């Protein structure tokens, strides 16, 4: 089972090593790890995709929270989550295939970011399955290069606040 | 002269090394253990003028175990200093030992100059990288203005929550830099929260489970000792009338001479403790972590029991055994609150059953043997010291026999490497405990192979005139390894015997006192002579070489499937 965890960490040297080291030492399986600064320069956000059953992920969550520089950990299991990967992909594209490939890019709401006589570089963002589908669609043309960020994710806000009287027990 | 000195509002500055010493003093550090080297010279230079007593071991591992035992025996934070590179790497065994047993320690290591870091400079090692998995937290200081606050945070992190070692790596230029003196800032660690108080509803649920149980057992670990919760534990056991079994780390948390004590459980635990756990309907685990040496086969552990798990560290709960009632909080708080809610129950059937087990399978050994039985030495030591000594150990059979036959009556009395099982821990630990408790009787009950690993620290004991005693259970083997080879490898004793020096004469060469007992009749007198000695003393007891630790749960078996019980069967 894939689980998405989101960890708010202090933006300090050694934090990534602490987190990665914990995963390695405890033999947890990381599928992807994406890190970047938040709007607060003293904090970074890590989105960690882990593979494991509920008990394993529970341990991962607790062990992460135990790291002194990890401020907060959230498990997105059972939540409505927006999850995105970003991919840059370079696809073989002789002039005669251009219309075909551009149509494909359009279909996936991708963006052509570079173009040459033989290749086109495309940026695609979206949920993992969309990214994967795009890779498959490109395969017949020939993929020269591919790079992905790993998943970043955020939980959706509850659309409507529950009525007051229901909230009060 | 800096511009500062000419200004009216000049800030006072001091060298970083002085700031370090001042901050240690601010935390009440009276003694520290350290070893010198180029990149800690500025620090040692300032220690020269300070009231802090510096104890120099013969090896940094020894120094780290000393600081560790100083902390375990007092509850204070131990402090150890080492130089960069080899000094720092020599600390690792000590740090990992302290980490596994949750001991509050602050380690300061020197590091090469900031601009040399990463260049494979002389005596450079990536100390924070190496020690990351064996410390609770570690940092390298790259801004001298952060020195004081980093040390304050280190003491705070080491001593609060689940205690543990914290390492600060300090490049030598940080020690030389002039640093403005600033008053202590409030400690802000947004990622570090401790839940001392257990959840009220969970505590109520735990109390209800206790009150309605017919066959409860308290299973307590080192968390009760480090959390200073022995008193509420004793009251709870008495008030609710519950038998208490302890892990190796928990020994001393509850008086083993008390009728409610079931002594130690686990692989070499008492049979009655293991039977009680396997038959209980409620297991109340406090400050212990269901280590595999305790549980045996996990699937068959305490099969009929609901489990209450009280622990400060949320990641300990349900890691190995799912808890029916988890309570995250300090043992002290939670037990104190539980105490209010529990009621006395007679549980006659349960106690009759336990009495029957105790009668059938007491911890015993062959008292009629002609040879010196190791258990006899330890029992005699217990008698002559009236069970009052502070005891440290190495790792192996002698450690288990000590756990079985020295009946500990108070917390912080038994100092042993439980989690990591570090051979060589005993002597340096005895030295650390003796420094912390100058008037106490401190005895290292050691194995010959364990002692061989760090016996060089005898010269530390001699130099500082510490009256530590080493009671060597000398069987000529790596006894515990030999036992496994006997039982599981068809008596093929591959490489498990070592030729040792004449330990008594070696002790004399170090300037300590050496004693020896080769015959059973000599044992009481040698122990008496050892106890009377005011100097460091090694007493070498030549025990039966092939004695085994019984009972024993073989690895992978469940707790009640103990071998060697027939040896204990009362006629
Ligand atoms: C540093 C270290 N190395 C190896 C071991 C594995 N080990 C556990 S017990 C043991 C033998 C201990 O022999 P000794 O100290 O003589 O004690 P005895 O079992 O004979 O009482 C060994 C080698 C260990 N625990 N620690």
XYZ file of C-alpha atoms and ligand atoms in Angstrom:
766
model
C 0.000 0.000 0.000
C 1.220 3.487 -0.850
C 0.820 6.139 1.821
C 1.501 9.833 1.575
C 3.001 11.559 4.606
C 3.632 15.248 4.865
C 6.267 16.497 7.272
C 6.957 20.066 8.260
C 10.628 20.301 9.221
C 13.017 22.965 10.412
C 15.031 24.357 7.560
C 18.393 23.413 9.069
C 21.440 21.525 7.852
C 21.288 17.828 8.575
C 17.513 17.517 8.638
C 17.246 15.650 5.358
C 20.054 13.333 6.446
C 18.243 12.670 9.722
C 15.025 11.794 7.925
C 16.664 9.711 5.190
C 18.897 8.016 7.760
C 15.925 7.058 9.886
C 14.274 5.384 6.883
C 17.452 3.491 6.028
C 18.200 2.418 9.598
C 14.711 1.056 10.157
C 14.411 -0.544 6.732
C 11.371 1.476 5.710
C 10.724 1.702 2.020
C 10.583 5.235 0.556
C 8.858 5.515 -2.793
C 9.534 9.180 -3.205
C 10.648 12.139 -1.167
C 10.146 15.748 -2.226
C 11.487 18.673 -0.222
C 11.146 22.396 -0.568
C 10.939 25.544 1.491
C 7.567 26.834 2.667
C 6.438 30.475 2.831
C 8.218 30.579 6.178
C 11.957 30.475 5.375
C 12.680 28.678 8.639
C 10.501 25.722 7.634
C 10.544 23.196 4.833
C 7.907 20.715 3.785
C 8.688 17.126 2.911
C 6.200 14.961 1.099
C 7.097 11.342 1.615
C 5.470 8.447 -0.189
C 5.977 5.196 1.691
C 5.061 1.659 0.817
C 3.842 -0.531 3.634
C 0.818 -1.717 5.576
C -0.922 0.458 8.145
C 1.270 -0.724 11.011
C 4.463 0.069 9.161
C 3.224 3.500 8.173
C 2.147 4.181 11.756
C 5.703 3.423 12.902
C 7.131 5.596 10.136
C 4.898 8.445 11.243
C 5.890 8.080 14.909
C 9.598 7.708 14.177
C 9.483 10.782 11.948
C 7.738 12.804 14.616
C 10.433 11.753 17.074
C 13.193 13.497 15.114
C 13.918 16.706 16.980
C 13.937 18.906 13.874
C 10.675 17.493 12.510
C 7.947 19.894 13.569
C 4.796 18.120 12.473
C 3.809 15.000 10.589
C 0.517 14.372 8.849
C -0.684 11.109 7.343
C -2.996 11.725 4.415
C -4.579 8.280 4.594
C -8.349 8.511 4.221
C -8.212 12.205 3.391
C -9.165 14.013 0.245
C -5.768 14.926 -1.098
C -4.420 16.765 -4.093
C -1.242 14.999 -5.161
C 0.998 16.091 -8.004
C 4.183 14.974 -9.656
C 6.101 17.161 -12.059
C 7.876 15.573 -15.002
C 10.185 16.794 -17.713
C 10.312 14.373 -20.602
C 12.250 14.551 -23.800
C 10.590 12.639 -26.669
C 11.930 11.811 -30.100
C 10.077 14.081 -32.502
C 10.993 14.210 -36.195
C 9.182 17.068 -37.982
C 6.546 14.765 -39.474
C 5.466 13.529 -36.015
C 5.170 17.016 -34.549
C 1.420 17.510 -34.985
C 0.717 14.109 -33.473
C 2.900 14.701 -30.447
C 1.667 18.246 -29.902
C -1.884 16.918 -29.891
C -0.865 14.392 -27.276
C 0.711 17.107 -25.149
C -2.468 19.124 -25.489
C -4.573 16.167 -24.418
C -2.524 15.765 -21.231
C -2.468 19.495 -20.597
C 1.301 19.401 -20.833
C 3.525 22.191 -22.000
C 6.244 22.135 -24.611
C 9.238 23.805 -22.997
C 11.935 23.152 -25.579
C 11.982 22.021 -29.116
C 14.752 20.871 -31.474
C 15.008 19.248 -34.860
C 14.712 15.742 -33.426
C 13.339 16.107 -29.919
C 10.763 17.945 -27.950
C 10.919 18.539 -24.207
C 7.578 18.505 -22.443
C 6.560 19.472 -18.928
C 3.672 17.533 -17.436
C 2.271 17.937 -13.965
C -0.467 15.948 -12.341
C -1.439 12.905 -10.409
C 0.864 9.942 -10.789
C -1.434 7.916 -13.005
C -1.671 10.740 -15.490
C 2.101 11.077 -15.594
C 2.419 7.359 -16.096
C -0.167 7.367 -18.870
C 1.731 10.125 -20.632
C 4.957 8.142 -20.416
C 3.235 5.151 -21.988
C 1.772 7.332 -24.724
C 5.237 8.679 -25.528
C 6.999 5.345 -25.489
C 6.297 4.423 -29.139
C 8.016 7.634 -30.313
C 11.118 7.018 -28.227
C 11.949 8.586 -24.872
C 15.359 10.183 -24.657
C 15.336 11.527 -21.140
C 12.956 11.666 -18.246
C 13.028 13.270 -14.814
C 10.364 13.389 -12.115
C 10.150 15.274 -8.841
C 8.363 12.756 -6.685
C 4.953 13.524 -5.288
C 3.966 16.698 -3.484
C 0.595 16.664 -1.817
C -1.793 18.763 0.197
C -5.088 17.913 1.832
C -8.177 19.686 0.551
C -9.881 22.054 2.932
C -13.265 20.838 4.094
C -15.678 22.462 1.594
C -18.286 23.493 4.128
C -17.964 23.886 7.858
C -20.290 21.460 9.660
C -23.276 23.162 11.293
C -22.464 24.473 14.753
C -24.985 22.362 16.674
C -23.648 19.126 15.216
C -20.146 19.986 16.259
C -21.118 20.586 19.870
C -21.573 17.172 21.402
C 41.216 45.831 19.885
C 37.794 45.584 18.409
C 35.671 48.604 17.823
C 33.356 47.315 20.515
C 35.716 48.050 23.362
C 35.755 51.717 22.527
C 31.981 52.053 22.530
C 30.102 52.904 25.694
C 27.565 50.104 25.250
C 30.301 47.564 24.589
C 29.046 43.983 24.658
C 31.218 41.692 26.696
C 32.902 39.028 24.595
C 34.677 35.827 25.540
C 36.363 33.067 23.584
C 33.989 30.297 22.519
C 35.861 27.821 24.718
C 35.094 29.970 27.780
C 31.455 30.219 26.716
C 31.328 26.407 26.575
C 32.738 26.084 30.086
C 30.412 28.782 31.433
C 27.400 27.080 29.884
C 28.395 23.728 31.389
C 28.662 25.433 34.790
C 25.273 27.042 34.224
C 23.897 23.478 33.997
C 25.485 22.412 37.244
C 28.164 20.228 35.683
C 30.634 19.255 38.415
C 32.464 16.396 36.717
C 33.109 15.538 33.116
C 34.987 12.795 31.344
C 37.239 13.743 28.468
C 40.258 12.955 26.404
C 42.563 15.486 24.789
C 43.482 16.233 21.221
C 44.526 19.143 19.037
C 41.080 20.499 18.286
C 39.848 20.476 21.888
C 42.914 22.151 23.368
C 41.237 25.579 23.634
C 38.446 23.936 25.618
C 40.797 22.020 27.921
C 42.756 25.220 28.438
C 39.662 26.869 29.902
C 38.751 23.766 31.919
C 42.184 24.145 33.573
C 40.919 27.230 35.420
C 37.375 26.029 36.027
C 35.924 24.318 39.088
C 34.781 21.419 36.895
C 36.554 18.192 37.759
C 37.918 16.523 34.632
C 38.434 12.776 34.644
C 40.691 11.402 31.920
C 39.969 7.811 30.931
C 42.441 5.665 29.016
C 40.189 5.363 25.961
C 37.255 7.504 24.826
C 34.928 4.495 24.924
C 35.774 4.172 28.609
C 35.118 7.874 29.141
C 31.735 7.617 27.477
C 30.705 4.613 29.613
C 31.886 6.527 32.696
C 29.727 9.519 31.821
C 26.888 7.104 31.081
C 27.131 5.372 34.464
C 27.526 8.722 36.184
C 24.177 9.636 34.634
C 22.485 6.299 35.330
C 23.520 6.277 38.969
C 22.486 9.873 39.679
C 19.818 10.836 37.161
C 21.934 13.846 36.171
C 23.252 14.461 32.658
C 26.675 12.896 31.979
C 29.197 14.900 29.973
C 31.981 13.540 27.792
C 34.517 15.299 25.569
C 36.598 13.856 22.743
C 38.761 15.235 20.000
C 37.881 15.017 16.302
C 38.407 11.971 14.081
C 39.655 8.984 16.106
C 38.552 10.554 19.393
C 35.020 10.939 18.106
C 34.884 7.489 16.511
C 36.062 5.940 19.773
C 32.949 7.397 21.408
C 30.546 5.516 19.169
C 30.162 2.329 21.224
C 29.494 4.429 24.297
C 26.962 6.610 22.511
C 25.105 3.631 21.039
C 25.041 2.017 24.481
C 23.547 5.155 26.036
C 21.082 5.526 23.173
C 19.720 1.989 23.485
C 19.274 2.362 27.241
C 17.924 5.948 27.096
C 20.679 7.576 29.154
C 20.963 11.386 29.282
C 24.376 12.332 27.957
C 25.943 15.378 26.333
C 28.974 14.619 24.171
C 31.180 17.449 22.935
C 33.542 16.615 20.113
C 36.166 18.820 18.562
C 36.183 19.238 14.809
C 38.727 20.566 12.323
C 38.539 24.239 11.356
C 35.325 25.119 9.537
C 37.083 25.935 6.270
C 38.798 22.530 6.247
C 35.611 20.506 6.721
C 35.044 18.210 3.776
C 38.664 18.330 2.643
C 39.826 15.125 4.329
C 41.835 17.259 6.715
C 44.054 15.658 9.338
C 41.888 13.881 11.940
C 38.696 14.831 10.187
C 35.677 12.561 10.362
C 32.038 13.300 9.611
C 31.148 12.994 13.274
C 27.536 14.094 12.985
C 27.103 11.703 10.060
C 28.647 8.800 11.936
C 26.716 9.372 15.135
C 23.330 10.314 13.691
C 21.701 6.908 14.192
C 23.180 6.458 17.682
C 22.258 9.771 19.243
C 18.916 11.262 20.144
C 20.033 14.410 18.372
C 23.257 15.866 17.045
C 24.455 19.151 15.564
C 27.568 20.820 14.307
C 28.075 24.428 15.378
C 29.104 26.685 12.547
C 28.308 30.029 14.102
C 30.102 30.727 17.381
C 27.244 32.944 18.537
C 25.080 29.828 18.694
C 27.413 27.881 20.993
C 25.763 28.647 24.289
C 22.229 28.142 23.091
C 23.139 24.896 21.330
C 24.584 23.524 24.563
C 21.473 24.588 26.478
C 19.288 22.836 23.951
C 21.479 19.751 24.156
C 21.028 19.486 27.930
C 17.317 20.010 27.532
C 16.918 17.376 24.827
C 19.196 14.860 26.562
C 17.369 15.036 29.873
C 13.716 15.423 28.936
C 11.181 13.131 27.333
C 12.783 9.781 26.630
C 16.336 10.649 27.665
C 19.273 10.006 25.357
C 22.689 11.132 24.199
C 23.084 14.437 22.328
C 26.299 15.228 20.492
C 27.625 18.671 19.613
C 30.454 18.819 17.108
C 32.502 22.002 17.604
C 35.100 23.100 15.047
C 38.194 24.460 16.720
C 37.717 27.937 15.239
C 34.399 28.169 17.117
C 36.335 27.655 20.343
C 38.790 30.418 19.543
C 36.339 32.979 18.164
C 35.369 35.887 20.381
C 31.690 35.533 21.171
C 29.351 38.077 22.712
C 28.042 36.953 26.068
C 24.258 36.710 26.024
C 21.859 35.695 28.760
C 20.055 32.357 28.311
C 17.310 32.548 25.700
C 14.108 30.570 26.083
C 14.495 27.201 24.404
C 12.500 27.056 21.217
C 12.340 23.678 19.599
C 9.130 23.622 17.598
C 9.600 19.958 16.672
C 10.199 18.737 20.203
C 7.138 18.146 22.291
C 6.848 15.920 25.319
C 3.620 14.523 26.593
C 4.165 13.995 30.312
C 0.516 13.724 31.199
C -1.361 10.712 29.975
C -4.771 11.074 28.385
C -7.352 11.122 31.191
C -9.797 8.818 29.414
C -7.071 6.273 28.697
C -5.983 6.337 32.327
C -9.551 5.730 33.449
C -9.815 2.856 30.996
C -6.575 1.425 32.366
C -7.830 1.693 35.948
C -11.078 -0.053 35.030
C -9.160 -2.840 33.345
C -6.991 -3.226 36.446
C -9.919 -3.240 38.824
C -11.759 -5.881 36.852
C -8.818 -8.177 36.176
C -8.386 -11.505 37.936
C -4.789 -12.200 36.951
C -2.883 -8.945 36.335
C 0.891 -8.588 36.017
C 2.949 -5.396 36.057
C 5.797 -5.639 33.567
C 8.193 -2.746 34.154
C 11.324 -1.553 32.412
C 14.052 1.046 32.585
C 11.558 3.845 31.926
C 10.357 3.526 35.518
C 13.895 4.097 36.785
C 14.874 6.914 34.445
C 11.450 8.476 34.988
C 11.863 8.400 38.789
C 8.621 6.474 39.092
C 9.624 3.711 41.507
C 7.667 5.198 44.380
C 4.316 5.453 42.578
C 4.988 1.995 41.119
C 5.466 0.522 44.591
C 2.307 2.194 45.846
C 0.291 1.039 42.873
C 1.453 -2.571 43.190
C 0.587 -2.560 46.887
C -2.709 -0.758 46.620
C -4.063 -2.775 43.711
C -2.276 -5.967 44.808
C -0.459 -6.798 41.577
C 2.711 -8.878 41.160
C 5.633 -7.116 39.477
C 8.124 -8.503 37.008
C 11.040 -6.475 35.676
C 13.164 -6.387 32.575
C 16.943 -6.388 32.928
C 16.833 -2.596 32.643
C 14.013 -2.400 35.162
C 15.777 -4.300 37.956
C 15.727 -2.165 41.069
C 12.575 -0.343 40.024
C 10.769 -2.589 42.506
C 12.354 -4.208 45.550
C 13.169 -7.789 44.574
C 12.862 -8.847 48.205
C 9.199 -7.825 48.261
C 6.693 -10.718 48.207
C 5.006 -9.114 45.177
C 8.224 -9.294 43.161
C 8.366 -11.884 40.389
C 11.967 -10.921 39.583
C 13.141 -10.762 35.998
C 11.222 -12.134 33.027
C 12.387 -13.137 29.578
C 15.010 -15.386 28.038
C 16.806 -15.963 31.351
C 14.016 -14.749 33.564
C 12.536 -16.618 36.487
C 10.163 -19.394 35.439
C 7.416 -18.024 37.664
C 7.709 -14.594 36.018
C 7.366 -16.085 32.554
C 4.493 -18.375 33.582
C 2.710 -15.422 35.170
C 3.018 -13.392 31.966
C 1.840 -16.282 29.814
C -1.199 -16.850 32.035
C -2.172 -13.312 32.980
C -5.395 -11.729 31.795
C -3.973 -8.194 31.976
C -0.413 -7.119 31.254
C 0.439 -3.630 32.457
C 3.616 -2.603 30.692
C 5.311 0.498 32.102
C 8.413 2.033 30.512
C 9.414 -1.140 28.678
C 9.397 -1.919 25.000
C 8.645 -5.613 24.448
C 12.234 -6.378 23.489
C 12.694 -9.755 21.788
C 14.833 -10.962 24.700
C 11.754 -10.420 26.855
C 8.901 -11.642 24.689
C 10.295 -14.787 23.083
C 8.116 -15.730 20.142
C 5.982 -12.644 19.672
C 2.878 -14.413 18.399
C 2.685 -16.556 21.519
C 3.503 -13.803 24.014
C 0.962 -13.247 26.808
C -1.749 -14.900 24.713
C -4.638 -14.363 27.126
C -3.863 -10.808 28.120
C -5.263 -7.428 27.383
C -2.325 -5.051 27.197
C -1.984 -1.640 28.829
C 1.132 0.109 27.580
C 2.362 3.209 29.390
C 5.291 4.936 27.720
C 6.640 8.413 27.183
C 7.723 7.558 23.681
C 4.738 7.135 21.347
C 6.881 5.175 18.889
C 7.403 2.448 21.508
C 3.699 1.814 21.788
C 2.329 -0.922 19.532
C 5.735 -1.290 17.846
C 6.031 -4.970 18.733
C 2.857 -5.839 20.626
C -0.401 -4.025 19.877
C -1.675 -2.207 22.958
C -5.362 -2.450 23.888
C -5.028 0.595 26.115
C -2.117 2.819 25.059
C -1.173 5.639 27.417
C 1.415 8.131 26.203
C 2.877 9.886 29.218
C 5.603 9.730 31.812
C 5.559 6.719 34.110
C 5.591 9.045 37.080
C 2.530 11.029 36.058
C 0.505 8.151 34.766
C 1.198 5.813 37.693
C 0.443 8.583 40.174
C -2.894 9.239 38.526
C -3.685 5.546 38.196
C -2.994 5.125 41.881
C -6.015 7.276 42.708
C -8.328 5.137 40.617
C -7.382 1.571 41.462
C -8.823 -0.572 44.232
C -7.558 -3.474 46.254
C -8.492 -6.932 44.992
C -7.558 -10.105 46.796
C -7.054 -12.348 43.723
C -6.432 -15.345 45.916
C -6.434 -17.945 43.160
C -3.876 -15.980 41.162
C -1.509 -15.527 44.077
C -1.910 -19.183 45.099
C -0.938 -20.173 41.586
C 2.085 -17.868 41.638
C 3.154 -19.203 45.024
C 2.965 -22.700 43.627
C 5.151 -21.758 40.644
C 7.629 -20.013 42.927
C 7.831 -23.090 45.098
C 8.278 -25.489 42.195
C 10.743 -23.450 40.154
C 12.810 -21.135 42.349
C 16.058 -19.703 40.971
C 18.584 -22.278 42.117
C 21.976 -23.750 41.483
C 23.892 -26.768 42.717
C 24.948 -25.749 46.201
C 26.680 -29.048 46.835
C 29.068 -28.768 43.906
C 32.765 -29.142 44.636
C 33.677 -26.413 42.154
C 33.094 -22.680 42.559
C 29.682 -22.048 41.081
C 29.392 -18.523 39.685
C 25.977 -18.122 41.252
C 27.499 -18.929 44.631
C 30.017 -16.082 44.282
C 27.268 -13.620 43.448
C 24.984 -14.838 46.210
C 27.814 -14.611 48.725
C 28.588 -11.099 47.493
C 24.941 -10.206 47.955
C 25.012 -11.534 51.511
C 28.231 -9.825 52.531
C 27.177 -6.484 51.038
C 23.684 -6.875 52.489
C 22.337 -6.239 49.020
C 23.344 -2.605 49.202
C 26.196 -2.220 46.680
C 25.940 -0.443 43.360
C 26.591 -3.163 40.813
C 27.806 -2.831 37.230
C 28.445 -5.695 34.814
C 29.884 -6.706 31.492
C 27.774 -8.770 29.131
C 27.286 -12.500 29.203
C 26.428 -15.228 31.670
C 27.768 -13.289 34.653
C 25.360 -10.475 33.775
C 22.403 -12.855 33.820
C 23.517 -14.523 37.049
C 23.867 -11.089 38.600
C 20.322 -10.291 37.508
C 19.150 -13.572 39.013
C 21.089 -13.695 42.278
C 21.837 -10.146 43.409
C 18.497 -8.995 44.737
C 18.295 -5.289 43.950
C 16.204 -3.200 46.274
C 16.364 0.294 44.852
C 16.467 2.128 41.539
C 19.841 3.155 40.056
C 21.549 0.360 41.942
C 22.106 -1.906 38.934
C 23.989 -0.460 35.975
C 24.268 -2.711 32.958
C 24.177 -2.469 29.192
C 20.786 -3.914 28.346
C 19.819 -2.727 24.902
C 23.139 -2.904 23.105
C 24.736 -5.594 25.294
C 28.146 -3.940 25.339
C 30.989 -6.117 26.610
C 33.565 -3.971 28.363
C 30.929 -1.736 29.939
C 31.473 -2.969 33.506
C 34.744 -1.435 34.668
C 34.371 2.044 33.168
C 30.768 2.082 34.394
C 31.940 1.237 37.902
C 34.418 4.110 37.722
C 31.705 6.549 36.589
C 29.347 5.373 39.320
C 32.081 5.608 41.960
C 32.915 9.167 40.953
C 29.256 10.071 41.211
C 28.870 8.243 44.540
C 32.209 8.572 46.338
C 30.983 6.942 49.523
C 29.117 4.053 47.956
C 30.378 0.528 47.582
C 30.660 0.012 43.818
C 31.333 -3.441 42.387
C 31.792 -4.511 38.795
C 30.722 -8.130 38.454
C 32.517 -8.954 35.228
C 33.297 -11.788 32.853
C 36.880 -12.517 31.859
C 36.274 -11.705 28.182
C 34.262 -8.561 28.904
C 36.913 -7.381 31.359
C 39.634 -7.929 28.764
C 38.003 -5.345 26.532
C 38.418 -2.293 28.771
C 40.632 -3.389 31.664
C 43.040 -0.628 30.765
C 40.717 1.643 32.750
C 42.108 0.039 35.912
C 44.815 2.634 35.646
C 42.146 5.346 35.675
C 40.778 3.877 38.910
C 44.260 3.807 40.407
C 45.107 7.335 39.272
C 41.965 8.820 40.809
C 42.167 6.559 43.899
C 38.726 5.100 43.358
C 37.955 2.072 45.522
C 36.063 0.192 42.786
C 35.986 -3.576 43.068
C 36.063 -5.987 40.163
C 34.531 -9.348 40.961
C 35.658 -11.499 38.042
C 33.548 -14.510 37.201
C 36.410 -16.164 35.362
C 35.315 -19.250 33.448
C 38.038 -19.095 30.806
C 35.426 -18.791 28.097
C 33.212 -16.296 26.411
C 30.745 -18.114 28.605
C 27.470 -17.085 27.044
C 28.791 -17.832 23.583
C 30.073 -21.193 24.798
C 26.642 -21.952 26.234
C 25.030 -21.332 22.837
C 27.683 -23.440 21.134
C 27.020 -26.222 23.625
C 23.278 -26.102 23.148
C 22.905 -25.227 19.477
C 26.204 -26.111 17.780
C 26.905 -29.558 19.200
C 29.572 -28.432 21.694
C 31.856 -27.230 18.924
C 33.559 -24.476 20.916
C 34.793 -22.531 17.935
C 37.088 -19.679 19.076
C 35.234 -19.051 22.342
C 38.081 -19.570 24.768
C 40.752 -16.955 25.281
C 44.038 -17.180 27.079
C 43.798 -14.457 29.682
C 46.539 -12.845 31.697
C 46.899 -13.606 35.398
C 44.353 -10.985 36.371
C 45.444 -10.689 40.001
C 49.050 -10.013 39.031
C 47.945 -7.717 36.264
C 45.965 -5.707 38.801
C 49.092 -5.394 40.918
C 51.030 -4.143 37.900
C 48.420 -1.417 37.472
C 48.885 -0.429 41.103
C 45.636 -2.044 42.202
C 45.116 -4.977 44.537
C 44.835 -8.480 43.090
C 43.085 -11.405 44.788
C 42.236 -14.895 43.624
C 40.000 -17.771 44.664
C 40.496 -21.215 43.174
C 38.669 -23.311 45.737
C 35.125 -23.008 46.912
C 36.159 -22.629 50.570
C 38.207 -19.563 49.709
C 35.294 -17.588 48.297
C 33.873 -15.989 51.459
C 37.290 -14.854 52.685
C 38.305 -13.431 49.326
C 35.056 -11.499 49.110
C 35.616 -10.239 52.622
C 39.152 -9.123 51.766
C 37.946 -7.451 48.590
C 35.258 -5.517 50.450
C 37.713 -4.408 53.098
C 40.101 -3.004 50.499
C 40.287 0.759 50.151
C 42.184 0.658 46.883
C 40.895 -0.521 43.508
C 40.790 -4.275 43.678
C 40.384 -7.179 41.273
C 39.256 -10.501 42.711
C 39.614 -13.341 40.238
C 37.160 -16.182 40.947
C 38.058 -19.301 38.969
C 34.580 -20.685 38.525
C 33.213 -23.870 37.005
C 34.029 -23.358 33.298
C 30.964 -25.070 31.861
C 28.186 -23.801 34.094
C 25.095 -22.665 32.190
C 22.487 -20.004 32.800
C 19.129 -21.605 33.468
C 16.282 -21.438 32.840
C 16.466 -20.456 29.215
C 13.922 -19.724 26.548
C 15.673 -20.728 23.315
C 15.488 -18.063 20.598
C 12.225 -18.329 18.687
C 10.398 -20.239 21.432
C 7.591 -18.810 23.498
C 8.181 -17.662 27.051
C 6.840 -20.699 28.880
C 8.877 -23.126 26.757
C 11.881 -22.957 29.054
C 14.767 -25.358 29.033
C 16.575 -26.374 32.189
C 13.542 -26.254 34.460
C 14.217 -29.764 35.746
C 17.355 -28.405 37.346
C 15.153 -26.261 39.535
C 12.493 -28.863 40.238
C 12.119 -29.192 43.999
C 12.082 -32.751 45.243
C 31.474 -5.754 22.290
C 30.830 -7.091 22.192
N 31.345 -8.044 21.384
C 30.748 -9.270 21.307
C 29.622 -9.544 22.010
C 28.964 -10.935 21.890
N 29.009 -11.637 23.188
C 27.961 -11.642 24.052
S 28.290 -12.451 25.472
C 29.838 -12.834 24.957
C 30.769 -13.605 25.858
C 31.004 -12.923 27.133
O 32.041 -13.569 27.833
P 32.489 -13.084 29.277
O 32.631 -11.612 29.303
O 33.681 -13.880 29.691
O 31.227 -13.419 30.177
P 30.586 -14.834 30.561
O 29.493 -15.094 29.578
O 31.682 -15.856 30.498
O 30.062 -14.612 31.933
C 30.076 -12.334 23.670
C 31.318 -12.544 22.903
C 29.100 -8.510 22.829
N 27.982 -8.664 23.550
N 29.725 -7.316 22.907
